[in-house]
Amino acid sequence: MTLIIAPPTRLESALAYLNGLLAGSEREVRELRRSPDRLMALVTAPLLTLVFLAIMLQAGREDLAPFAVLAPALLVLWQMALQTSGDTVESERENGSLEALVVAPAPFPAVITGRIAAVTTVSMLGFVESWLVAALVFGVRVEIYHPWVFVGAVLATAYATAGSAMALAALFVRTRAARAFQNTLTYPFYILGGIIVPVSYLPDWLEPATRLVFLSWSSDLMRSSLDAGPVQGVALHLVMIVLLGTLGGVVGGVLVRRALAEVRQTGTIGHA
Amino acid sequence: MQYGRAVGSAVAVVGLRREFGGRRGQPVVTALKDVNLQIPEGEIHGLLGPNGAGKTTLCKILSTVLLPTRGSVEICGYDVESETAAVRRLIGIVFGGERGLYTRLTARGNLEFWASLYGLSGTQSQRRVGQLLERLGLDQRADTRVETFSRGMKQRLHLARGLIGDPRVLILDEPTTGMDPVAAQEFRTLVTSLQTEGRTILVTTHDMAEAEAICDRVTLIDHGSVLATERPSTLGRWITRYARVRASGLLPAQVAPVTAALSGLDGVATVHEVAEGTLLVDTAADGAAPAVMRLLLDLGITDVATTRPDLAEVYLRVIGNRGMRVDR
């Protein structure tokens, strides 16, 4: 008996995407359990918190403690997402599995998104680590005055991180020097994202550029949620974080598809 | 139940050409030149040729990894270029070698990941993965990390991965590369058993014995061109027919009379002195090589050896005899 295969419907395409998403995230969780070296960024979070807090307390600026606690957590978030977005493509290429992966029925961008989403979720532990170091080592209790704003900002940031990492993955599909790009893309985002220093402290001419980076909205909103005063522009910040993250995800998805179509043409897909 | 259009050929390749390079002043390299190939449903088809012949490029086009430069390629009636999604649901691909598996995951973990990509639900995935692990003899090591597996076990896991989506067409690219003879034989037995399920299998190899053991028909490919498609038994006969005999240690005075005597034998195509005191005799008929050896021994020449010509030479000679032009 022979059945005709019809072109996939929207529902089937959506299900295939979901399959890829789930497969990617599940695989990432399994790999993380078996490869603790990939969680090294989480080891740096407590150390960075120690350094930042020690400097601020020594300078008598306990009021800046929320900055010192937030920065390492956001560093870990971005670092792990960047690492995964680059490694997802590069490691599959080196492993010889990239070709089989891109011809599987589930879309490859979905698998990448799933892996990045899983890593981003795990990287949230960085927040817990930073808070614990502040409390247990320095006895500094960083109060979250607006917990719902904080939770909303963290969730929106996780979403945007996964989306933006997708755009970077598109770049890594095309290049054979993914790891070099990974390294060079860390500090510009730390600065433009206001992770270490609030963007308001940077030169005015940099501000337009910082507002294109979702992390600048995230770090501002998170810092505001740790302040006793009222939080201004919660909705605007959340919308901008989600919007920029979605934009990154959509553009990234399109670019990955285009890059895959191009490498099918050039025959360079499996080149390590 | 099978999926796909009701067509006679599982694989239909017409006028396929694939070029690489040509951008930014790079030279154009033609990997496949006007390849035509029809593989009926349920056939185990061998793609035989030396390294660099174009076998892997053809497999990559069939499996949608690469696009054709020109020509049409259909899998069960679906075009690999315009109906990619349908083709991907019909094929399974197994690349040879140890790479391609997630070595830090277990065998089960690897297969469950691929099962998800093929849309199998939790229960379906568990059942299918369990069946494949058992069938391929990996059930005892299902929960062991793949990095501890032997090459043969890894290749069986590769095959299980290729079968996870229950493909109608299975593409095996050099699947027994690097395996020891026992593991390779076990693997061939597994492949043969898949044919009974109605699957079409395309297997690339440069090993004639492997092609003879498992294939219904074999296509010889070299320098990107299909030289011939025949049954393996025919190829085996050709190779025997075109055996070469090498006689060494002849004295200068022996060379001319021995050459004359050998040239007079039925089935001897050519006799050349390839080095001082060494003659190379090309035969072109069944039973000619033993006759050549007997004559040499009768003439007191004992340093005698037979060699099999490589497949490309055999095909060129056979096809040349048929008057077919081979574009090399």
XYZ file of C-alpha atoms in Angstrom, chain B:
328
model
C 2.324 0.697 4.829
C 4.635 2.759 2.658
C 4.864 6.441 2.030
C 5.641 8.117 -1.247
C 4.277 8.384 -4.727
C 3.488 5.165 -6.526
C 6.393 5.082 -8.937
C 8.513 2.376 -10.478
C 11.835 3.777 -9.330
C 12.782 4.539 -5.768
C 15.669 6.595 -7.088
C 15.576 8.304 -10.466
C 18.550 10.387 -11.537
C 18.523 12.004 -14.979
C 21.327 14.080 -16.474
C 22.770 14.956 -13.074
C 25.720 17.293 -13.006
C 27.363 18.728 -9.918
C 30.096 21.329 -9.951
C 32.041 22.856 -7.082
C 33.956 26.135 -6.979
C 33.699 28.793 -9.666
C 33.282 31.619 -7.170
C 35.815 34.390 -6.673
C 38.080 32.991 -9.346
C 38.154 29.457 -7.950
C 38.485 26.776 -10.610
C 35.332 24.783 -11.350
C 35.605 21.139 -10.353
C 33.060 18.778 -11.872
C 32.253 16.022 -9.389
C 29.415 14.425 -11.360
C 28.950 14.520 -15.136
C 25.550 13.791 -16.640
C 24.801 10.858 -14.355
C 21.750 8.711 -15.113
C 20.621 6.100 -12.613
C 17.366 4.246 -11.960
C 16.998 2.093 -8.854
C 13.764 0.108 -8.599
C 11.950 -0.193 -5.286
C 13.250 -2.928 -3.006
C 16.665 -3.226 -4.649
C 20.025 -3.190 -2.900
C 22.091 -1.142 -5.276
C 25.831 -0.746 -5.020
C 27.690 2.347 -6.062
C 31.178 1.150 -6.722
C 34.206 3.253 -7.463
C 37.555 4.438 -6.220
C 38.024 7.344 -3.809
C 37.108 10.626 -5.466
C 34.870 8.939 -8.031
C 31.818 10.996 -7.034
C 29.998 8.417 -4.885
C 29.678 10.601 -1.799
C 28.627 13.638 -3.831
C 25.838 11.580 -5.373
C 24.749 10.348 -1.923
C 24.708 13.909 -0.612
C 22.509 15.059 -3.474
C 20.128 12.128 -2.976
C 19.897 12.950 0.715
C 19.302 16.708 0.084
C 22.574 17.779 1.698
C 23.709 19.184 -1.646
C 21.824 20.693 -4.564
C 22.355 19.505 -8.124
C 23.990 21.950 -10.511
C 21.914 20.514 -13.345
C 19.607 17.576 -13.983
C 16.799 16.035 -11.984
C 16.887 13.731 -8.977
C 13.772 12.107 -7.544
C 13.283 9.888 -4.516
C 10.048 7.882 -4.753
C 8.781 10.476 -7.215
C 9.690 13.535 -5.113
C 12.174 16.062 -6.409
C 15.113 16.611 -4.057
C 15.287 20.296 -4.941
C 11.654 21.417 -4.892
C 10.105 18.803 -2.559
C 12.870 18.619 0.008
C 10.618 18.148 3.053
C 8.879 15.116 1.521
C 12.201 13.578 0.477
C 13.602 13.990 3.982
C 10.724 11.990 5.420
C 11.452 9.149 3.004
C 15.183 8.727 3.407
C 17.617 7.544 6.007
C 21.283 8.259 5.636
C 24.286 6.580 7.178
C 27.695 8.085 6.592
C 30.652 5.785 7.169
C 33.363 6.169 9.782
C 33.216 6.824 13.474
C 32.095 10.443 13.297
C 28.519 11.617 13.471
C 27.467 10.212 16.844
C 27.237 12.046 20.160
C 29.908 10.165 22.026
C 29.125 11.549 25.469
C 25.555 10.335 25.224
C 24.471 6.719 25.498
C 23.330 4.691 22.497
C 19.751 5.109 23.708
C 20.254 8.847 24.227
C 21.542 9.233 20.687
C 18.596 7.381 19.180
C 16.023 9.161 21.332
C 17.364 12.495 20.117
C 17.001 11.465 16.475
C 13.587 9.953 17.178
C 12.424 13.359 18.435
C 13.673 15.005 15.263
C 11.628 12.513 13.252
C 8.534 13.398 15.248
C 8.153 10.185 17.245
C 6.197 10.694 20.445
C 7.528 9.485 23.797
C 5.945 6.039 23.619
C 6.653 5.582 19.921
C 10.230 6.675 20.479
C 10.772 4.252 23.355
C 9.337 1.374 21.345
C 11.231 2.156 18.150
C 14.533 2.804 19.918
C 14.168 -0.422 21.911
C 13.405 -2.418 18.760
C 16.363 -1.000 16.865
C 18.804 -1.504 19.730
C 17.716 -5.125 20.015
C 17.756 -5.738 16.294
C 21.239 -4.319 15.901
C 22.571 -6.208 18.892
C 23.155 -3.119 21.010
C 20.503 -3.685 23.675
C 23.054 -4.921 26.222
C 25.019 -1.668 25.834
C 22.050 0.641 25.328
C 22.803 2.762 28.355
C 26.556 2.942 27.878
C 28.244 6.043 26.544
C 29.054 5.752 22.848
C 32.674 6.849 23.425
C 33.371 3.355 24.809
C 32.010 1.576 21.711
C 34.102 -0.303 19.158
C 34.031 0.866 15.558
C 31.688 -1.958 14.595
C 29.255 -1.038 17.370
C 29.368 2.600 16.349
C 28.588 1.658 12.791
C 25.633 -0.424 13.934
C 24.425 2.565 15.923
C 24.808 4.688 12.803
C 22.591 2.218 10.986
C 20.039 2.345 13.803
C 20.048 6.130 13.514
C 19.483 5.862 9.784
C 16.507 3.572 10.411
C 14.885 5.630 13.155
C 12.478 7.354 10.777
C 11.503 4.025 9.140
C 12.896 5.200 5.781
C 11.769 3.851 2.470
C 15.153 4.571 0.909
C 18.299 3.980 2.936
C 21.568 5.534 1.777
C 24.727 3.969 3.188
C 27.930 5.794 2.342
C 30.946 3.503 2.821
C 29.297 1.879 5.849
C 31.973 -0.730 6.509
C 34.989 1.559 6.234
C 37.558 0.611 8.830
C 35.602 -2.358 10.201
C 37.305 -5.676 10.854
C 36.150 -8.517 8.559
C 33.851 -10.118 11.152
C 32.103 -6.849 11.997
C 31.820 -5.989 8.291
C 30.225 -9.372 7.581
C 27.725 -8.915 10.422
C 26.906 -5.486 9.088
C 26.293 -6.828 5.593
C 23.943 -9.450 6.999
C 21.981 -6.696 8.730
C 21.758 -4.667 5.536
C 20.545 -7.657 3.568
C 17.827 -8.299 6.145
C 16.511 -4.766 5.630
C 15.697 -5.572 2.031
C 13.066 -8.063 3.135
C 11.120 -5.134 4.594
C 10.765 -3.620 1.144
C 13.325 -0.901 1.632
C 15.481 0.316 -1.209
C 19.118 0.497 -0.213
C 21.899 2.375 -1.952
C 25.290 1.420 -0.629
C 28.558 2.968 -1.741
C 31.762 1.006 -1.524
C 35.106 0.563 -3.182
C 35.151 -3.091 -2.187
C 34.088 -5.418 -4.997
C 33.630 -8.341 -2.604
C 31.199 -6.295 -0.527
C 29.247 -5.302 -3.613
C 29.073 -8.922 -4.748
C 27.924 -10.069 -1.305
C 24.926 -7.824 -0.840
C 23.932 -5.983 -4.011
C 21.327 -6.895 -6.595
C 22.937 -4.545 -9.078
C 26.045 -2.417 -9.039
C 26.831 0.856 -10.753
C 30.467 1.595 -11.399
C 31.295 5.252 -11.160
C 34.606 6.928 -11.803
C 35.668 10.532 -12.387
C 32.049 11.548 -11.916
C 30.713 9.401 -14.739
C 28.678 6.221 -14.605
C 30.646 3.599 -16.488
C 28.188 0.718 -16.280
C 25.360 -0.803 -14.257
C 25.459 -4.587 -14.013
C 24.721 -7.508 -11.743
C 27.618 -8.245 -9.359
C 28.111 -11.706 -10.878
C 28.847 -10.060 -14.216
C 31.397 -7.784 -12.615
C 33.028 -10.736 -10.874
C 33.388 -12.553 -14.178
C 34.910 -9.491 -15.792
C 37.500 -9.191 -13.104
C 38.501 -12.841 -13.418
C 38.496 -12.561 -17.173
C 40.800 -9.572 -17.128
C 43.309 -10.977 -14.660
C 46.938 -10.076 -15.139
C 49.928 -12.341 -14.867
C 53.307 -10.959 -13.935
C 56.406 -13.042 -14.709
C 59.737 -11.896 -13.326
C 63.352 -13.051 -13.406
C 63.536 -13.793 -17.142
C 66.998 -13.847 -18.725
C 67.463 -11.382 -21.599
C 67.564 -14.269 -24.057
C 64.216 -15.618 -22.772
C 62.182 -12.433 -23.200
C 61.504 -12.588 -26.949
C 60.637 -16.312 -27.247
C 58.484 -16.274 -24.081
C 56.657 -13.173 -25.309
C 55.985 -14.879 -28.630
C 54.770 -18.061 -26.948
C 52.450 -16.159 -24.615
C 51.070 -13.984 -27.419
C 50.076 -17.138 -29.253
C 47.830 -18.339 -26.422
C 44.049 -17.947 -26.730
C 42.697 -15.180 -24.528
C 45.930 -13.258 -24.144
C 45.332 -9.600 -24.975
C 48.785 -8.083 -24.608
C 52.260 -8.959 -23.382
C 54.592 -6.145 -22.297
C 58.070 -6.083 -20.843
C 57.450 -3.589 -18.032
C 60.952 -3.845 -16.551
C 64.119 -5.702 -17.404
C 63.274 -9.411 -17.262
C 59.639 -8.765 -16.185
C 56.649 -9.434 -18.416
C 53.086 -8.302 -17.771
C 50.410 -10.377 -19.485
C 46.867 -8.983 -19.808
C 44.208 -11.607 -20.430
C 40.772 -11.087 -21.910
C 39.008 -14.455 -21.716
C 37.808 -16.874 -19.054
C 40.502 -19.426 -18.207
C 43.298 -17.540 -19.951
C 45.243 -16.684 -16.791
C 45.722 -20.339 -15.675
C 46.857 -21.240 -19.199
C 49.406 -18.415 -19.107
C 50.711 -19.614 -15.741
C 50.989 -23.225 -16.930
C 52.940 -22.159 -20.003
C 55.323 -20.026 -17.931
C 55.985 -22.930 -15.553
C 56.560 -25.251 -18.522
C 59.140 -22.762 -19.794
C 60.934 -22.887 -16.438
C 59.802 -19.481 -15.194
C 58.707 -19.845 -11.590
C 58.563 -16.244 -10.378
C 54.943 -15.784 -11.408
C 52.094 -13.860 -9.796
C 48.547 -12.939 -10.765
C 46.963 -9.579 -10.006
C 43.422 -8.371 -10.467
C 43.061 -5.233 -12.552
C 41.307 -2.350 -10.851
C 37.664 -1.963 -11.643
C 38.031 1.176 -13.688
C 40.430 -0.594 -16.039
C 38.079 -3.554 -16.404
C 35.124 -1.343 -17.179
C 37.012 0.774 -19.627
C 38.119 -2.311 -21.487
C 34.697 -3.914 -21.428
C 32.952 -0.754 -22.438
C 35.616 -0.085 -25.031
C 34.944 -3.526 -26.499
C 31.278 -2.640 -26.727
C 32.174 0.486 -28.616
C 30.756 2.842 -25.951
C 32.443 6.151 -25.441
C 33.626 6.821 -21.912
C 34.148 10.447 -21.049
C 37.135 10.589 -18.736
